[in-house]
Amino acid sequence: MNKWKIASFALLGGWLLTLAGGAYLVIDHAVTIGYMKDGYADCEAHRDFLHTLIKGRLSRADIAAAAGSVKWRSDGWQEQTVTKDMVHIQYDQDGRYLSSTFGASTAGPR
């Protein structure tokens, strides 16, 4: 067989493997984003559910007592304690929890 034919078939095989790898990467990325969106939706639903449960039931003293026990992982590795400076909490006229904001996440009236 001619050396040119062997080289062309080898290049064709490499090109087909490249196309298959690219297709795999696109599909894998799409599936990952789909599951990520489900995770965010679950997290937001859970946050809104908890907000509904505690609205008007927690006082400033309750929140201040619990503030040091909450941990937060920003990148999956470094853990830090959530401080009162990181969370913006609104209270009603009786001093009970009304809504809160932590980073880009808001629980409460929008």
PDB file of N, CA and C in Angstrom:
ATOM      1  N   MET A   1       0.840  -1.179   0.000  1.00  0.00           N
ATOM      2  CA  MET A   1       0.000   0.000   0.000  1.00  0.00           C
ATOM      3  C   MET A   1       0.885   1.242   0.000  1.00  0.00           C
ATOM      4  N   ASN A   2       0.431   2.270  -0.620  1.00  0.00           N
ATOM      5  CA  ASN A   2       1.166   3.519  -0.756  1.00  0.00           C
ATOM      6  C   ASN A   2       1.268   4.217   0.607  1.00  0.00           C
ATOM      7  N   LYS A   3       2.436   4.816   0.908  1.00  0.00           N
ATOM      8  CA  LYS A   3       2.643   5.523   2.182  1.00  0.00           C
ATOM      9  C   LYS A   3       1.685   6.701   2.327  1.00  0.00           C
ATOM     10  N   TRP A   4       1.312   7.330   1.220  1.00  0.00           N
ATOM     11  CA  TRP A   4       0.385   8.456   1.279  1.00  0.00           C
ATOM     12  C   TRP A   4      -1.000   8.007   1.715  1.00  0.00           C
ATOM     13  N   LYS A   5      -1.409   6.816   1.271  1.00  0.00           N
ATOM     14  CA  LYS A   5      -2.718   6.297   1.677  1.00  0.00           C
ATOM     15  C   LYS A   5      -2.731   5.996   3.176  1.00  0.00           C
ATOM     16  N   ILE A   6      -1.664   5.413   3.668  1.00  0.00           N
ATOM     17  CA  ILE A   6      -1.575   5.098   5.100  1.00  0.00           C
ATOM     18  C   ILE A   6      -1.613   6.390   5.925  1.00  0.00           C
ATOM     19  N   ALA A   7      -0.861   7.399   5.483  1.00  0.00           N
ATOM     20  CA  ALA A   7      -0.831   8.673   6.209  1.00  0.00           C
ATOM     21  C   ALA A   7      -2.195   9.354   6.178  1.00  0.00           C
ATOM     22  N   SER A   8      -2.879   9.307   5.047  1.00  0.00           N
ATOM     23  CA  SER A   8      -4.189   9.957   4.964  1.00  0.00           C
ATOM     24  C   SER A   8      -5.220   9.257   5.845  1.00  0.00           C
ATOM     25  N   PHE A   9      -5.174   7.916   5.897  1.00  0.00           N
ATOM     26  CA  PHE A   9      -6.099   7.195   6.775  1.00  0.00           C
ATOM     27  C   PHE A   9      -5.779   7.453   8.251  1.00  0.00           C
ATOM     28  N   ALA A  10      -4.495   7.590   8.573  1.00  0.00           N
ATOM     29  CA  ALA A  10      -4.112   7.909   9.957  1.00  0.00           C
ATOM     30  C   ALA A  10      -4.615   9.300  10.338  1.00  0.00           C
ATOM     31  N   LEU A  11      -4.450  10.257   9.412  1.00  0.00           N
ATOM     32  CA  LEU A  11      -4.950  11.606   9.697  1.00  0.00           C
ATOM     33  C   LEU A  11      -6.470  11.633   9.780  1.00  0.00           C
ATOM     34  N   LEU A  12      -7.147  10.867   8.924  1.00  0.00           N
ATOM     35  CA  LEU A  12      -8.606  10.783   8.983  1.00  0.00           C
ATOM     36  C   LEU A  12      -9.061  10.212  10.326  1.00  0.00           C
ATOM     37  N   GLY A  13      -8.378   9.168  10.798  1.00  0.00           N
ATOM     38  CA  GLY A  13      -8.702   8.589  12.104  1.00  0.00           C
ATOM     39  C   GLY A  13      -8.488   9.570  13.240  1.00  0.00           C
ATOM     40  N   GLY A  14      -7.372  10.315  13.177  1.00  0.00           N
ATOM     41  CA  GLY A  14      -7.114  11.335  14.199  1.00  0.00           C
ATOM     42  C   GLY A  14      -8.151  12.436  14.183  1.00  0.00           C
ATOM     43  N   TRP A  15      -8.552  12.837  12.986  1.00  0.00           N
ATOM     44  CA  TRP A  15      -9.572  13.883  12.855  1.00  0.00           C
ATOM     45  C   TRP A  15     -10.912  13.410  13.411  1.00  0.00           C
ATOM     46  N   LEU A  16     -11.290  12.153  13.123  1.00  0.00           N
ATOM     47  CA  LEU A  16     -12.549  11.609  13.654  1.00  0.00           C
ATOM     48  C   LEU A  16     -12.502  11.504  15.183  1.00  0.00           C
ATOM     49  N   LEU A  17     -11.359  11.127  15.735  1.00  0.00           N
ATOM     50  CA  LEU A  17     -11.227  11.084  17.194  1.00  0.00           C
ATOM     51  C   LEU A  17     -11.348  12.489  17.792  1.00  0.00           C
ATOM     52  N   THR A  18     -10.796  13.480  17.123  1.00  0.00           N
ATOM     53  CA  THR A  18     -10.913  14.857  17.589  1.00  0.00           C
ATOM     54  C   THR A  18     -12.368  15.315  17.581  1.00  0.00           C
ATOM     55  N   LEU A  19     -13.098  14.980  16.515  1.00  0.00           N
ATOM     56  CA  LEU A  19     -14.520  15.340  16.447  1.00  0.00           C
ATOM     57  C   LEU A  19     -15.316  14.641  17.543  1.00  0.00           C
ATOM     58  N   ALA A  20     -15.027  13.364  17.770  1.00  0.00           N
ATOM     59  CA  ALA A  20     -15.745  12.626  18.816  1.00  0.00           C
ATOM     60  C   ALA A  20     -15.439  13.206  20.202  1.00  0.00           C
ATOM     61  N   GLY A  21     -14.177  13.555  20.441  1.00  0.00           N
ATOM     62  CA  GLY A  21     -13.808  14.162  21.724  1.00  0.00           C
ATOM     63  C   GLY A  21     -14.479  15.510  21.921  1.00  0.00           C
ATOM     64  N   GLY A  22     -14.541  16.318  20.866  1.00  0.00           N
ATOM     65  CA  GLY A  22     -15.216  17.609  20.954  1.00  0.00           C
ATOM     66  C   GLY A  22     -16.705  17.465  21.218  1.00  0.00           C
ATOM     67  N   ALA A  23     -17.331  16.484  20.545  1.00  0.00           N
ATOM     68  CA  ALA A  23     -18.759  16.241  20.780  1.00  0.00           C
ATOM     69  C   ALA A  23     -18.996  15.798  22.216  1.00  0.00           C
ATOM     70  N   TYR A  24     -18.108  14.936  22.729  1.00  0.00           N
ATOM     71  CA  TYR A  24     -18.238  14.497  24.119  1.00  0.00           C
ATOM     72  C   TYR A  24     -18.134  15.686  25.079  1.00  0.00           C
ATOM     73  N   LEU A  25     -17.173  16.574  24.849  1.00  0.00           N
ATOM     74  CA  LEU A  25     -16.996  17.728  25.729  1.00  0.00           C
ATOM     75  C   LEU A  25     -18.220  18.638  25.726  1.00  0.00           C
ATOM     76  N   VAL A  26     -18.815  18.861  24.559  1.00  0.00           N
ATOM     77  CA  VAL A  26     -19.998  19.717  24.469  1.00  0.00           C
ATOM     78  C   VAL A  26     -21.170  19.086  25.218  1.00  0.00           C
ATOM     79  N   ILE A  27     -21.390  17.790  25.021  1.00  0.00           N
ATOM     80  CA  ILE A  27     -22.501  17.107  25.697  1.00  0.00           C
ATOM     81  C   ILE A  27     -22.266  17.061  27.201  1.00  0.00           C
ATOM     82  N   ASP A  28     -21.039  16.767  27.624  1.00  0.00           N
ATOM     83  CA  ASP A  28     -20.729  16.716  29.049  1.00  0.00           C
ATOM     84  C   ASP A  28     -20.945  18.078  29.701  1.00  0.00           C
ATOM     85  N   HIS A  29     -20.543  19.132  29.040  1.00  0.00           N
ATOM     86  CA  HIS A  29     -20.729  20.486  29.579  1.00  0.00           C
ATOM     87  C   HIS A  29     -22.217  20.830  29.704  1.00  0.00           C
ATOM     88  N   ALA A  30     -23.004  20.447  28.703  1.00  0.00           N
ATOM     89  CA  ALA A  30     -24.446  20.725  28.748  1.00  0.00           C
ATOM     90  C   ALA A  30     -25.115  19.976  29.898  1.00  0.00           C
ATOM     91  N   VAL A  31     -24.740  18.734  30.108  1.00  0.00           N
ATOM     92  CA  VAL A  31     -25.320  17.952  31.210  1.00  0.00           C
ATOM     93  C   VAL A  31     -24.909  18.538  32.554  1.00  0.00           C
ATOM     94  N   THR A  32     -23.655  18.943  32.674  1.00  0.00           N
ATOM     95  CA  THR A  32     -23.174  19.545  33.918  1.00  0.00           C
ATOM     96  C   THR A  32     -23.941  20.823  34.242  1.00  0.00           C
ATOM     97  N   ILE A  33     -24.148  21.673  33.257  1.00  0.00           N
ATOM     98  CA  ILE A  33     -24.893  22.908  33.484  1.00  0.00           C
ATOM     99  C   ILE A  33     -26.339  22.606  33.857  1.00  0.00           C
ATOM    100  N   GLY A  34     -26.934  21.594  33.248  1.00  0.00           N
ATOM    101  CA  GLY A  34     -28.303  21.207  33.604  1.00  0.00           C
ATOM    102  C   GLY A  34     -28.425  20.795  35.051  1.00  0.00           C
ATOM    103  N   TYR A  35     -27.504  19.949  35.527  1.00  0.00           N
ATOM    104  CA  TYR A  35     -27.541  19.532  36.926  1.00  0.00           C
ATOM    105  C   TYR A  35     -27.232  20.705  37.858  1.00  0.00           C
ATOM    106  N   MET A  36     -26.339  21.603  37.434  1.00  0.00           N
ATOM    107  CA  MET A  36     -26.014  22.764  38.252  1.00  0.00           C
ATOM    108  C   MET A  36     -27.243  23.655  38.433  1.00  0.00           C
ATOM    109  N   LYS A  37     -28.012  23.850  37.366  1.00  0.00           N
ATOM    110  CA  LYS A  37     -29.222  24.662  37.464  1.00  0.00           C
ATOM    111  C   LYS A  37     -30.226  24.013  38.411  1.00  0.00           C
ATOM    112  N   ASP A  38     -30.357  22.687  38.362  1.00  0.00           N
ATOM    113  CA  ASP A  38     -31.245  21.996  39.294  1.00  0.00           C
ATOM    114  C   ASP A  38     -30.790  22.204  40.728  1.00  0.00           C
ATOM    115  N   GLY A  39     -29.474  22.140  40.955  1.00  0.00           N
ATOM    116  CA  GLY A  39     -28.941  22.352  42.294  1.00  0.00           C
ATOM    117  C   GLY A  39     -29.224  23.752  42.807  1.00  0.00           C
ATOM    118  N   TYR A  40     -29.051  24.764  41.941  1.00  0.00           N
ATOM    119  CA  TYR A  40     -29.353  26.132  42.341  1.00  0.00           C
ATOM    120  C   TYR A  40     -30.842  26.304  42.635  1.00  0.00           C
ATOM    121  N   ALA A  41     -31.694  25.704  41.806  1.00  0.00           N
ATOM    122  CA  ALA A  41     -33.140  25.816  42.031  1.00  0.00           C
ATOM    123  C   ALA A  41     -33.529  25.168  43.351  1.00  0.00           C
ATOM    124  N   ASP A  42     -32.943  24.006  43.653  1.00  0.00           N
ATOM    125  CA  ASP A  42     -33.214  23.345  44.931  1.00  0.00           C
ATOM    126  C   ASP A  42     -32.762  24.202  46.100  1.00  0.00           C
ATOM    127  N   CYS A  43     -31.583  24.795  45.969  1.00  0.00           N
ATOM    128  CA  CYS A  43     -31.043  25.642  47.037  1.00  0.00           C
ATOM    129  C   CYS A  43     -31.934  26.858  47.270  1.00  0.00           C
ATOM    130  N   GLU A  44     -32.377  27.490  46.195  1.00  0.00           N
ATOM    131  CA  GLU A  44     -33.237  28.660  46.335  1.00  0.00           C
ATOM    132  C   GLU A  44     -34.589  28.292  46.925  1.00  0.00           C
ATOM    133  N   ALA A  45     -35.148  27.143  46.527  1.00  0.00           N
ATOM    134  CA  ALA A  45     -36.424  26.708  47.100  1.00  0.00           C
ATOM    135  C   ALA A  45     -36.266  26.423  48.589  1.00  0.00           C
ATOM    136  N   HIS A  46     -35.151  25.800  48.963  1.00  0.00           N
ATOM    137  CA  HIS A  46     -34.895  25.497  50.366  1.00  0.00           C
ATOM    138  C   HIS A  46     -34.732  26.785  51.168  1.00  0.00           C
ATOM    139  N   ARG A  47     -33.985  27.746  50.603  1.00  0.00           N
ATOM    140  CA  ARG A  47     -33.797  29.033  51.264  1.00  0.00           C
ATOM    141  C   ARG A  47     -35.133  29.751  51.465  1.00  0.00           C
ATOM    142  N   ASP A  48     -35.975  29.771  50.423  1.00  0.00           N
ATOM    143  CA  ASP A  48     -37.271  30.448  50.537  1.00  0.00           C
ATOM    144  C   ASP A  48     -38.189  29.734  51.525  1.00  0.00           C
ATOM    145  N   PHE A  49     -38.119  28.409  51.570  1.00  0.00           N
ATOM    146  CA  PHE A  49     -38.905  27.644  52.532  1.00  0.00           C
ATOM    147  C   PHE A  49     -38.484  27.985  53.956  1.00  0.00           C
ATOM    148  N   LEU A  50     -37.170  28.021  54.207  1.00  0.00           N
ATOM    149  CA  LEU A  50     -36.689  28.362  55.544  1.00  0.00           C
ATOM    150  C   LEU A  50     -37.038  29.800  55.906  1.00  0.00           C
ATOM    151  N   HIS A  51     -36.968  30.700  54.930  1.00  0.00           N
ATOM    152  CA  HIS A  51     -37.342  32.091  55.176  1.00  0.00           C
ATOM    153  C   HIS A  51     -38.800  32.177  55.624  1.00  0.00           C
ATOM    154  N   THR A  52     -39.678  31.436  54.962  1.00  0.00           N
ATOM    155  CA  THR A  52     -41.093  31.452  55.315  1.00  0.00           C
ATOM    156  C   THR A  52     -41.309  30.918  56.728  1.00  0.00           C
ATOM    157  N   LEU A  53     -40.532  29.901  57.103  1.00  0.00           N
ATOM    158  CA  LEU A  53     -40.672  29.325  58.441  1.00  0.00           C
ATOM    159  C   LEU A  53     -40.236  30.277  59.551  1.00  0.00           C
ATOM    160  N   ILE A  54     -39.149  31.014  59.322  1.00  0.00           N
ATOM    161  CA  ILE A  54     -38.611  31.823  60.421  1.00  0.00           C
ATOM    162  C   ILE A  54     -39.077  33.267  60.422  1.00  0.00           C
ATOM    163  N   LYS A  55     -39.722  33.713  59.348  1.00  0.00           N
ATOM    164  CA  LYS A  55     -40.127  35.117  59.276  1.00  0.00           C
ATOM    165  C   LYS A  55     -41.024  35.482  60.460  1.00  0.00           C
ATOM    166  N   GLY A  56     -40.618  36.472  61.213  1.00  0.00           N
ATOM    167  CA  GLY A  56     -41.392  36.952  62.353  1.00  0.00           C
ATOM    168  C   GLY A  56     -41.244  36.126  63.611  1.00  0.00           C
ATOM    169  N   ARG A  57     -40.434  35.069  63.585  1.00  0.00           N
ATOM    170  CA  ARG A  57     -40.295  34.196  64.755  1.00  0.00           C
ATOM    171  C   ARG A  57     -38.959  34.351  65.472  1.00  0.00           C
ATOM    172  N   LEU A  58     -37.956  34.867  64.772  1.00  0.00           N
ATOM    173  CA  LEU A  58     -36.639  35.018  65.384  1.00  0.00           C
ATOM    174  C   LEU A  58     -36.400  36.472  65.759  1.00  0.00           C
ATOM    175  N   SER A  59     -35.809  36.661  66.924  1.00  0.00           N
ATOM    176  CA  SER A  59     -35.485  38.023  67.366  1.00  0.00           C
ATOM    177  C   SER A  59     -34.012  38.314  67.079  1.00  0.00           C
ATOM    178  N   ARG A  60     -33.628  39.555  67.313  1.00  0.00           N
ATOM    179  CA  ARG A  60     -32.226  39.933  67.131  1.00  0.00           C
ATOM    180  C   ARG A  60     -31.312  39.079  68.009  1.00  0.00           C
ATOM    181  N   ALA A  61     -31.739  38.808  69.230  1.00  0.00           N
ATOM    182  CA  ALA A  61     -30.920  38.013  70.153  1.00  0.00           C
ATOM    183  C   ALA A  61     -30.756  36.581  69.644  1.00  0.00           C
ATOM    184  N   ASP A  62     -31.809  35.993  69.087  1.00  0.00           N
ATOM    185  CA  ASP A  62     -31.714  34.636  68.538  1.00  0.00           C
ATOM    186  C   ASP A  62     -30.708  34.580  67.392  1.00  0.00           C
ATOM    187  N   ILE A  63     -30.769  35.561  66.512  1.00  0.00           N
ATOM    188  CA  ILE A  63     -29.872  35.595  65.356  1.00  0.00           C
ATOM    189  C   ILE A  63     -28.440  35.863  65.798  1.00  0.00           C
ATOM    190  N   ALA A  64     -28.251  36.758  66.743  1.00  0.00           N
ATOM    191  CA  ALA A  64     -26.905  37.054  67.243  1.00  0.00           C
ATOM    192  C   ALA A  64     -26.292  35.826  67.910  1.00  0.00           C
ATOM    193  N   ALA A  65     -27.096  35.040  68.618  1.00  0.00           N
ATOM    194  CA  ALA A  65     -26.596  33.840  69.290  1.00  0.00           C
ATOM    195  C   ALA A  65     -26.177  32.765  68.284  1.00  0.00           C
ATOM    196  N   ALA A  66     -26.861  32.687  67.156  1.00  0.00           N
ATOM    197  CA  ALA A  66     -26.567  31.656  66.158  1.00  0.00           C
ATOM    198  C   ALA A  66     -25.504  32.078  65.153  1.00  0.00           C
ATOM    199  N   ALA A  67     -25.148  33.349  65.126  1.00  0.00           N
ATOM    200  CA  ALA A  67     -24.273  33.876  64.070  1.00  0.00           C
ATOM    201  C   ALA A  67     -22.918  33.188  64.012  1.00  0.00           C
ATOM    202  N   GLY A  68     -22.320  32.860  65.119  1.00  0.00           N
ATOM    203  CA  GLY A  68     -20.981  32.262  65.118  1.00  0.00           C
ATOM    204  C   GLY A  68     -20.941  30.795  64.782  1.00  0.00           C
ATOM    205  N   SER A  69     -22.090  30.138  64.649  1.00  0.00           N
ATOM    206  CA  SER A  69     -22.090  28.697  64.413  1.00  0.00           C
ATOM    207  C   SER A  69     -22.270  28.321  62.945  1.00  0.00           C
ATOM    208  N   VAL A  70     -22.398  29.292  62.069  1.00  0.00           N
ATOM    209  CA  VAL A  70     -22.616  29.018  60.655  1.00  0.00           C
ATOM    210  C   VAL A  70     -21.290  29.078  59.912  1.00  0.00           C
ATOM    211  N   LYS A  71     -20.996  28.014  59.141  1.00  0.00           N
ATOM    212  CA  LYS A  71     -19.770  27.948  58.352  1.00  0.00           C
ATOM    213  C   LYS A  71     -20.103  28.148  56.885  1.00  0.00           C
ATOM    214  N   TRP A  72     -19.164  28.700  56.141  1.00  0.00           N
ATOM    215  CA  TRP A  72     -19.359  28.978  54.723  1.00  0.00           C
ATOM    216  C   TRP A  72     -18.109  28.575  53.965  1.00  0.00           C
ATOM    217  N   ARG A  73     -18.297  27.864  52.853  1.00  0.00           N
ATOM    218  CA  ARG A  73     -17.183  27.474  51.993  1.00  0.00           C
ATOM    219  C   ARG A  73     -17.352  28.158  50.653  1.00  0.00           C
ATOM    220  N   SER A  74     -16.456  29.076  50.348  1.00  0.00           N
ATOM    221  CA  SER A  74     -16.579  29.846  49.115  1.00  0.00           C
ATOM    222  C   SER A  74     -16.059  29.092  47.910  1.00  0.00           C
ATOM    223  N   ASP A  75     -15.019  28.302  48.085  1.00  0.00           N
ATOM    224  CA  ASP A  75     -14.439  27.602  46.955  1.00  0.00           C
ATOM    225  C   ASP A  75     -14.397  26.095  47.158  1.00  0.00           C
ATOM    226  N   GLY A  76     -15.066  25.601  48.163  1.00  0.00           N
ATOM    227  CA  GLY A  76     -15.091  24.175  48.425  1.00  0.00           C
ATOM    228  C   GLY A  76     -13.985  23.692  49.343  1.00  0.00           C
ATOM    229  N   TRP A  77     -12.966  24.504  49.562  1.00  0.00           N
ATOM    230  CA  TRP A  77     -11.849  24.073  50.394  1.00  0.00           C
ATOM    231  C   TRP A  77     -11.703  24.917  51.649  1.00  0.00           C
ATOM    232  N   GLN A  78     -11.723  26.227  51.492  1.00  0.00           N
ATOM    233  CA  GLN A  78     -11.521  27.090  52.643  1.00  0.00           C
ATOM    234  C   GLN A  78     -12.845  27.325  53.346  1.00  0.00           C
ATOM    235  N   GLU A  79     -12.858  27.040  54.637  1.00  0.00           N
ATOM    236  CA  GLU A  79     -14.067  27.217  55.424  1.00  0.00           C
ATOM    237  C   GLU A  79     -13.868  28.415  56.346  1.00  0.00           C
ATOM    238  N   GLN A  80     -14.884  29.240  56.438  1.00  0.00           N
ATOM    239  CA  GLN A  80     -14.812  30.367  57.350  1.00  0.00           C
ATOM    240  C   GLN A  80     -16.153  30.534  58.049  1.00  0.00           C
ATOM    241  N   THR A  81     -16.114  31.182  59.194  1.00  0.00           N
ATOM    242  CA  THR A  81     -17.318  31.426  59.960  1.00  0.00           C
ATOM    243  C   THR A  81     -18.024  32.664  59.410  1.00  0.00           C
ATOM    244  N   VAL A  82     -19.338  32.565  59.270  1.00  0.00           N
ATOM    245  CA  VAL A  82     -20.130  33.698  58.802  1.00  0.00           C
ATOM    246  C   VAL A  82     -20.246  34.703  59.946  1.00  0.00           C
ATOM    247  N   THR A  83     -19.894  35.951  59.656  1.00  0.00           N
ATOM    248  CA  THR A  83     -19.984  37.002  60.659  1.00  0.00           C
ATOM    249  C   THR A  83     -21.169  37.908  60.345  1.00  0.00           C
ATOM    250  N   LYS A  84     -21.528  38.748  61.300  1.00  0.00           N
ATOM    251  CA  LYS A  84     -22.676  39.629  61.105  1.00  0.00           C
ATOM    252  C   LYS A  84     -22.420  40.665  60.021  1.00  0.00           C
ATOM    253  N   ASP A  85     -21.137  40.931  59.713  1.00  0.00           N
ATOM    254  CA  ASP A  85     -20.815  41.876  58.643  1.00  0.00           C
ATOM    255  C   ASP A  85     -21.090  41.298  57.255  1.00  0.00           C
ATOM    256  N   MET A  86     -21.133  39.966  57.142  1.00  0.00           N
ATOM    257  CA  MET A  86     -21.332  39.312  55.851  1.00  0.00           C
ATOM    258  C   MET A  86     -22.805  39.209  55.472  1.00  0.00           C
ATOM    259  N   VAL A  87     -23.682  39.301  56.453  1.00  0.00           N
ATOM    260  CA  VAL A  87     -25.114  39.132  56.221  1.00  0.00           C
ATOM    261  C   VAL A  87     -25.831  40.428  56.574  1.00  0.00           C
ATOM    262  N   HIS A  88     -26.671  40.892  55.667  1.00  0.00           N
ATOM    263  CA  HIS A  88     -27.478  42.080  55.943  1.00  0.00           C
ATOM    264  C   HIS A  88     -28.878  41.595  56.311  1.00  0.00           C
ATOM    265  N   ILE A  89     -29.288  41.839  57.547  1.00  0.00           N
ATOM    266  CA  ILE A  89     -30.578  41.359  58.044  1.00  0.00           C
ATOM    267  C   ILE A  89     -31.476  42.550  58.321  1.00  0.00           C
ATOM    268  N   GLN A  90     -32.714  42.455  57.878  1.00  0.00           N
ATOM    269  CA  GLN A  90     -33.717  43.483  58.158  1.00  0.00           C
ATOM    270  C   GLN A  90     -34.680  42.939  59.210  1.00  0.00           C
ATOM    271  N   TYR A  91     -35.057  43.822  60.118  1.00  0.00           N
ATOM    272  CA  TYR A  91     -35.986  43.456  61.186  1.00  0.00           C
ATOM    273  C   TYR A  91     -37.252  44.297  61.073  1.00  0.00           C
ATOM    274  N   ASP A  92     -38.348  43.760  61.605  1.00  0.00           N
ATOM    275  CA  ASP A  92     -39.583  44.548  61.613  1.00  0.00           C
ATOM    276  C   ASP A  92     -39.558  45.487  62.821  1.00  0.00           C
ATOM    277  N   GLN A  93     -40.647  46.193  63.038  1.00  0.00           N
ATOM    278  CA  GLN A  93     -40.680  47.181  64.122  1.00  0.00           C
ATOM    279  C   GLN A  93     -40.591  46.549  65.510  1.00  0.00           C
ATOM    280  N   ASP A  94     -40.874  45.245  65.628  1.00  0.00           N
ATOM    281  CA  ASP A  94     -40.775  44.551  66.916  1.00  0.00           C
ATOM    282  C   ASP A  94     -39.412  43.888  67.117  1.00  0.00           C
ATOM    283  N   GLY A  95     -38.492  44.067  66.176  1.00  0.00           N
ATOM    284  CA  GLY A  95     -37.158  43.480  66.306  1.00  0.00           C
ATOM    285  C   GLY A  95     -37.085  42.032  65.889  1.00  0.00           C
ATOM    286  N   ARG A  96     -38.051  41.567  65.105  1.00  0.00           N
ATOM    287  CA  ARG A  96     -38.032  40.178  64.627  1.00  0.00           C
ATOM    288  C   ARG A  96     -37.554  40.124  63.184  1.00  0.00           C
ATOM    289  N   TYR A  97     -37.013  38.972  62.801  1.00  0.00           N
ATOM    290  CA  TYR A  97     -36.461  38.770  61.461  1.00  0.00           C
ATOM    291  C   TYR A  97     -37.504  39.065  60.399  1.00  0.00           C
ATOM    292  N   LEU A  98     -37.100  39.837  59.370  1.00  0.00           N
ATOM    293  CA  LEU A  98     -37.976  40.147  58.247  1.00  0.00           C
ATOM    294  C   LEU A  98     -37.402  39.617  56.938  1.00  0.00           C
ATOM    295  N   SER A  99     -36.121  39.885  56.664  1.00  0.00           N
ATOM    296  CA  SER A  99     -35.469  39.385  55.451  1.00  0.00           C
ATOM    297  C   SER A  99     -33.962  39.474  55.628  1.00  0.00           C
ATOM    298  N   SER A 100     -33.221  38.824  54.707  1.00  0.00           N
ATOM    299  CA  SER A 100     -31.766  38.847  54.797  1.00  0.00           C
ATOM    300  C   SER A 100     -31.151  38.778  53.406  1.00  0.00           C
ATOM    301  N   THR A 101     -29.901  39.246  53.326  1.00  0.00           N
ATOM    302  CA  THR A 101     -29.131  39.187  52.103  1.00  0.00           C
ATOM    303  C   THR A 101     -27.728  38.699  52.454  1.00  0.00           C
ATOM    304  N   PHE A 102     -27.268  37.683  51.730  1.00  0.00           N
ATOM    305  CA  PHE A 102     -25.916  37.144  51.911  1.00  0.00           C
ATOM    306  C   PHE A 102     -25.316  36.994  50.523  1.00  0.00           C
ATOM    307  N   GLY A 103     -24.348  37.826  50.192  1.00  0.00           N
ATOM    308  CA  GLY A 103     -23.775  37.810  48.848  1.00  0.00           C
ATOM    309  C   GLY A 103     -24.838  38.188  47.827  1.00  0.00           C
ATOM    310  N   ALA A 104     -25.032  37.342  46.827  1.00  0.00           N
ATOM    311  CA  ALA A 104     -26.045  37.597  45.802  1.00  0.00           C
ATOM    312  C   ALA A 104     -27.378  36.954  46.153  1.00  0.00           C
ATOM    313  N   SER A 105     -27.452  36.259  47.275  1.00  0.00           N
ATOM    314  CA  SER A 105     -28.654  35.544  47.674  1.00  0.00           C
ATOM    315  C   SER A 105     -29.516  36.414  48.580  1.00  0.00           C
ATOM    316  N   THR A 106     -30.787  36.505  48.247  1.00  0.00           N
ATOM    317  CA  THR A 106     -31.724  37.290  49.052  1.00  0.00           C
ATOM    318  C   THR A 106     -32.882  36.413  49.492  1.00  0.00           C
ATOM    319  N   ALA A 107     -33.177  36.439  50.782  1.00  0.00           N
ATOM    320  CA  ALA A 107     -34.337  35.733  51.325  1.00  0.00           C
ATOM    321  C   ALA A 107     -35.282  36.776  51.877  1.00  0.00           C
ATOM    322  N   GLY A 108     -36.474  36.790  51.349  1.00  0.00           N
ATOM    323  CA  GLY A 108     -37.445  37.753  51.832  1.00  0.00           C
ATOM    324  C   GLY A 108     -38.114  38.486  50.702  1.00  0.00           C
ATOM    325  N   PRO A 109     -38.813  39.553  51.031  1.00  0.00           N
ATOM    326  CA  PRO A 109     -39.536  40.310  50.020  1.00  0.00           C
ATOM    327  C   PRO A 109     -38.578  40.862  48.972  1.00  0.00           C
ATOM    328  N   ARG A 110     -38.968  40.744  47.721  1.00  0.00           N
ATOM    329  CA  ARG A 110     -38.128  41.251  46.628  1.00  0.00           C
ATOM    330  C   ARG A 110     -38.763  42.485  46.033  1.00  0.00           C
TER     331      ARG A 110
END
